[in-house]
Coordinates of C-alpha atoms in Angstrom, one line a residue:
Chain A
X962 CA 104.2 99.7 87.9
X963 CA 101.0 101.2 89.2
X964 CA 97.4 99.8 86.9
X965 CA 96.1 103.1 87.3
X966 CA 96.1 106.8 85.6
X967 CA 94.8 110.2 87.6
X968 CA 95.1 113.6 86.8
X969 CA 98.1 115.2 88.5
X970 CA 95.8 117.8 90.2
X971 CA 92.1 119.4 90.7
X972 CA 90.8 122.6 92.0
X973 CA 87.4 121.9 93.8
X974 CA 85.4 124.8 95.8
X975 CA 84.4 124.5 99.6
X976 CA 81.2 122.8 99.8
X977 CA 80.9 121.1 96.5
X978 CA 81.4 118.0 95.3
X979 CA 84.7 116.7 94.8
X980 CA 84.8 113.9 91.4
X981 CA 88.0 112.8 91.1
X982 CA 88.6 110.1 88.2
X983 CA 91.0 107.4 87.8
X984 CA 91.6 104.9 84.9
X985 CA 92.4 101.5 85.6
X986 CA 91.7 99.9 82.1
X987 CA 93.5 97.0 83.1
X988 CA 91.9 95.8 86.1
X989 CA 91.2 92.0 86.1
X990 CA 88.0 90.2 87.9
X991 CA 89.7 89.6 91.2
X992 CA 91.4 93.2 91.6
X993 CA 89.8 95.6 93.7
X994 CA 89.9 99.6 93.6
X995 CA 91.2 101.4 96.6
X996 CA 91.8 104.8 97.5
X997 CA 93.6 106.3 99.9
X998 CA 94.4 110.2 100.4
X999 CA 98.2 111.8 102.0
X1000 CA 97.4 114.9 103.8
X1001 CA 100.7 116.9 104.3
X1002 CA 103.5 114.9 105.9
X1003 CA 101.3 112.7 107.1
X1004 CA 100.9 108.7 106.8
X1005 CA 98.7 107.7 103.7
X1006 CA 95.2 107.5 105.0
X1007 CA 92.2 105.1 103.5
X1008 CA 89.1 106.0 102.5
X1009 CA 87.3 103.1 100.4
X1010 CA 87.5 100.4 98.4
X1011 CA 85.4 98.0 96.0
X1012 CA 84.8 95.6 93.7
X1013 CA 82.1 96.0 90.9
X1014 CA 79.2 97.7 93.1
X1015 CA 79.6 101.3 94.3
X1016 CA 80.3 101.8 97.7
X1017 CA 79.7 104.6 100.5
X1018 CA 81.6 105.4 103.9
X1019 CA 81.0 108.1 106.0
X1020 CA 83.5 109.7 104.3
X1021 CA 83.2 109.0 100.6
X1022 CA 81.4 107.1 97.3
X1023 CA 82.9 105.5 95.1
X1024 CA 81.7 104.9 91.5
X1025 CA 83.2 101.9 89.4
X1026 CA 82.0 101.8 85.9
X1027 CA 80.1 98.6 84.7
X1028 CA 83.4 97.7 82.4
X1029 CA 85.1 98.2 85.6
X1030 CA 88.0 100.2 83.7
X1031 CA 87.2 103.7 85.2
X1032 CA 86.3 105.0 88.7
X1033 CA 85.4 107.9 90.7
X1034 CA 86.0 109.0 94.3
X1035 CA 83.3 111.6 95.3
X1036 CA 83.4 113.6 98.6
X1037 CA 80.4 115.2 98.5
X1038 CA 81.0 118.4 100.6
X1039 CA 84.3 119.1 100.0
X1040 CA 85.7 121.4 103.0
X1041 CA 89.3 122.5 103.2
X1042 CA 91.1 120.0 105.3
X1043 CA 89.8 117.5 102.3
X1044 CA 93.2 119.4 100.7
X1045 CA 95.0 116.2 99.7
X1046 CA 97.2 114.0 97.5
X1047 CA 94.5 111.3 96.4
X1048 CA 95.8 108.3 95.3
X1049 CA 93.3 105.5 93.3
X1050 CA 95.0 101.8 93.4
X1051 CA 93.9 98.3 91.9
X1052 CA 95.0 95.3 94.3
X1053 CA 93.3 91.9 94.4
X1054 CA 91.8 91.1 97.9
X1055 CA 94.6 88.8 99.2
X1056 CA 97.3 90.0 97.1
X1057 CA 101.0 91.2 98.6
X1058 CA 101.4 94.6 97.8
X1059 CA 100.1 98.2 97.1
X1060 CA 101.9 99.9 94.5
X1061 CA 101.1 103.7 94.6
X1062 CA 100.9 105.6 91.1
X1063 CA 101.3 109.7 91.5
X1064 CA 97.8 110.4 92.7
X1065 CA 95.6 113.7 92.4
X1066 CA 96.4 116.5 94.6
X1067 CA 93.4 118.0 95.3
X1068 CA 93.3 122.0 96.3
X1069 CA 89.9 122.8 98.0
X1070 CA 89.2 126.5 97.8
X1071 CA 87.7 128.4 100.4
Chain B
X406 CA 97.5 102.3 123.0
X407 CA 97.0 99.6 120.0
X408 CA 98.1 100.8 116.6
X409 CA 101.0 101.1 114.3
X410 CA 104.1 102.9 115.9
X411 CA 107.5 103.8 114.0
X412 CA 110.5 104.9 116.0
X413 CA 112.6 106.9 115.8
X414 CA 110.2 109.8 114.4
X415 CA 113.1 111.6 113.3
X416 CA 117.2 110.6 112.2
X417 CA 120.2 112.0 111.3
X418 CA 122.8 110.6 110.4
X419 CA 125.9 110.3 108.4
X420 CA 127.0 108.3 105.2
X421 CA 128.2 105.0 105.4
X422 CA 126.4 104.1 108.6
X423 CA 123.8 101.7 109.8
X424 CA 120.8 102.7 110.9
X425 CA 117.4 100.8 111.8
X426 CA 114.2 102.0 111.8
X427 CA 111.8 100.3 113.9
X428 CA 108.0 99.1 113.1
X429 CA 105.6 97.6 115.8
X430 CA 101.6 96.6 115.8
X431 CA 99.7 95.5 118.1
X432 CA 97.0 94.1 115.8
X433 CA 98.5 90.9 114.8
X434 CA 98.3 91.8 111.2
X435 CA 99.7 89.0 109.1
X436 CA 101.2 91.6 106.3
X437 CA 103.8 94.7 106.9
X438 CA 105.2 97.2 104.2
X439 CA 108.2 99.6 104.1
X440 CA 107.7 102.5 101.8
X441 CA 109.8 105.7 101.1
X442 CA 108.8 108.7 99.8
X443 CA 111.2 111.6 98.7
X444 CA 110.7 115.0 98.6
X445 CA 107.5 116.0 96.5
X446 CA 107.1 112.4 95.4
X447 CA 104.9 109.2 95.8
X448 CA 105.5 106.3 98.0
X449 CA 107.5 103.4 96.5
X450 CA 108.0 100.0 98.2
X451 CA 110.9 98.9 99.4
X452 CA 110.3 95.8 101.4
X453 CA 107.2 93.5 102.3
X454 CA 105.9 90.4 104.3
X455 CA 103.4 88.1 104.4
X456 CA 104.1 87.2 107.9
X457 CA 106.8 86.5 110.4
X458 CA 109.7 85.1 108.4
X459 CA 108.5 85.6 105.3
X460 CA 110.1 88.7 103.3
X461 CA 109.5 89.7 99.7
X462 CA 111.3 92.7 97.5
X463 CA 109.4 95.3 96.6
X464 CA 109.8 98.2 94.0
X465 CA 113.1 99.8 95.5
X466 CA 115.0 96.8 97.6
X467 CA 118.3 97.9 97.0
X468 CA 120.3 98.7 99.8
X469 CA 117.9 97.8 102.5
X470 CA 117.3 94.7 105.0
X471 CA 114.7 94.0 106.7
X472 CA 113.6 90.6 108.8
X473 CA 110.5 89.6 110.8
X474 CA 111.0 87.3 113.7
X475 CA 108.1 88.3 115.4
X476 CA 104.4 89.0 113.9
X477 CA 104.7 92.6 115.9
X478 CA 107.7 94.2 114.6
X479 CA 109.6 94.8 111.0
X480 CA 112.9 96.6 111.2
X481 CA 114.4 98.3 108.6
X482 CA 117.9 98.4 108.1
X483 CA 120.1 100.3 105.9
X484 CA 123.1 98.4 106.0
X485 CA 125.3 101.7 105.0
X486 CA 123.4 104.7 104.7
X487 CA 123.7 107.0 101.7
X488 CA 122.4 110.9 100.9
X489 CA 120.1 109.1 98.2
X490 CA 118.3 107.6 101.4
X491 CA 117.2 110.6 102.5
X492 CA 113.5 110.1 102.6
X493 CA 110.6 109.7 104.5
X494 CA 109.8 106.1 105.7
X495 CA 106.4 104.7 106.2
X496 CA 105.3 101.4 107.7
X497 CA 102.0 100.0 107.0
X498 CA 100.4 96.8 107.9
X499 CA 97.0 95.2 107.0
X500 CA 95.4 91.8 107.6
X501 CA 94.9 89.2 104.3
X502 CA 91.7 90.4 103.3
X503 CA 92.2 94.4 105.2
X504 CA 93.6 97.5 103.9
X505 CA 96.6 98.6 105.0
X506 CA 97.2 101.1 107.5
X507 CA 100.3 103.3 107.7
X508 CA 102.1 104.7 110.7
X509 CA 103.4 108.4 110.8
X510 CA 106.8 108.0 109.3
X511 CA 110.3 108.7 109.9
X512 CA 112.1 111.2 108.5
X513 CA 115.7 110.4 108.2
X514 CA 118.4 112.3 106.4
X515 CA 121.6 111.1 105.5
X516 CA 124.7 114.0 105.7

C-alpha cells in the first residue's frame, strides 16, 4: 500500500505558486520522499526527492517538515503545461520498489 | 539514442493470446519495473528486478511473466491475454541509489 495521503486535486492560477501537501506520517529514518508528476498519457516524470533537508531543482522545492511526517512540493511559477497528476512517494534509498498512491491532479488556470 | 525504449507503442489483440511487451536500456541500470495503469487510474506494479535474473512480484503479478537474462532488457509476458489487461504499460528503470525513469508506455487492448 502506498505510506502516503494527497489531496485528490488542486486549482492553482498561472504564475503563482503551486503548494501541494502530502502526508507520510509513517515515514521511517532511512525512507526518502520523492515526487514525480504524469502529464497526460505520458510516462511518470521525476521532479525531486529528499531526505530531512529541503531541496531545490531547477524545477521545484521541496519542504519536509522537521518530524518528517508532512511535505510540500512547490513550483513557484506555476504556468499551464505544470497541468499534472502529482504523485508524493516514501522509498528508502536502495529499496526495490515505488508504490504509487492516487496523487494530486493539479489544474493550472490561465 | 541511450534511454528507456518500450515496443510495441501500441497492441491489439484478442483474448486468450500471448503477447510480449518489450523493455530495453541502454544505461545499465541494475533495477527495472513493470507497471499498469487503467483508464483514469494510478500506476500499480506488476513485476520488478533487482538485476539480470533476479525477479520479484509486485502489487498486481497475477497473470503476467516476465524474466531478465540480460541487464538491457525485461519482457513482459501475458501468458493468455484477457479484457481486464487492457491497460497501459510502463517500464521504468533506475540504478541502486537513482530514481527511476519511465519509458512512454504501451497501450494494449485486449478484444
Amino acid at each position: 500500500d502506498a505510506k502516503t495521503t494527497q489531496p485528490p486535486s488542486m486549482d492553482c492560477a498561472e504564475g503563482r505558486a503551486a503548494n501541494l501537501p502530502c502526508n507520510h506520517s509513517t515515514i521511517s529514518g532511512n525512507e526518502y520522499v520523492y515526487w514525480y508528476r504524469q502529464i497526460h498519457s505520458q510516462g511518470p516524470q521525476y521532479i525531486i526527492h529528499g531526505l530531512k533537508n529541503n531541496e531545490t531543482n531547477e524545477m521545484a522545492s521541496l519542504i519536509i517538515t522537521e518530524d518528517r511526517k508532512s511535505s510540500t512540493l512547490i513550483l513557484p511559477h506555476a504556468t499551464l503545461r505544470d497541468t499534472a497528476v502529482y504523485y508524493c512517494i516514501v522509498r528508502a534509498e536502495r529499496d526495490d520498489k515505488i508504490i504509487f498512491g492516487k496523487g494530486t491532479r493539479l489544474h493550472i488556470l490561465p | 539514442d541511450a534511454g528507456i525504449t518500450q515496443s510495441p507503442r501500441y497492441k491489439i489483440t484478442e483474448t486468450g493470446r500471448q503477447v510480449t511487451l518489450m523493455c530495453h536500456q541502454t544505461w545499465s541500470h541494475s533495477y527495472m519495473f513493470w507497471y499498469r495503469q487503467d483508464l483514469g487510474h494510478g500506476l500499480r506494479l506488476i513485476y520488478y528486478s533487482a538485476a539480470a535474473d533476479i525477479t520479484d512480484k509486485g502489487e498486481v503479478p497475477d497473470g503476467y511473466v516476465v524474466s531478465r537474462s540480460k541487464t538491457e532488457n525485461f519482457p513482459l509476458t501475458l501468458e493468455s491475454a484477457t479484457r481486464s489487461q487492457t491497460s497501459v504499460y510502463f517500464c521504468a528503470t533506475g540504478g541502486t541509489s537513482g530514481s527511476p525513469f519511465f519509458g512512454p508506455g504501451t497501450r494494449l487492448t485486449v478484444l
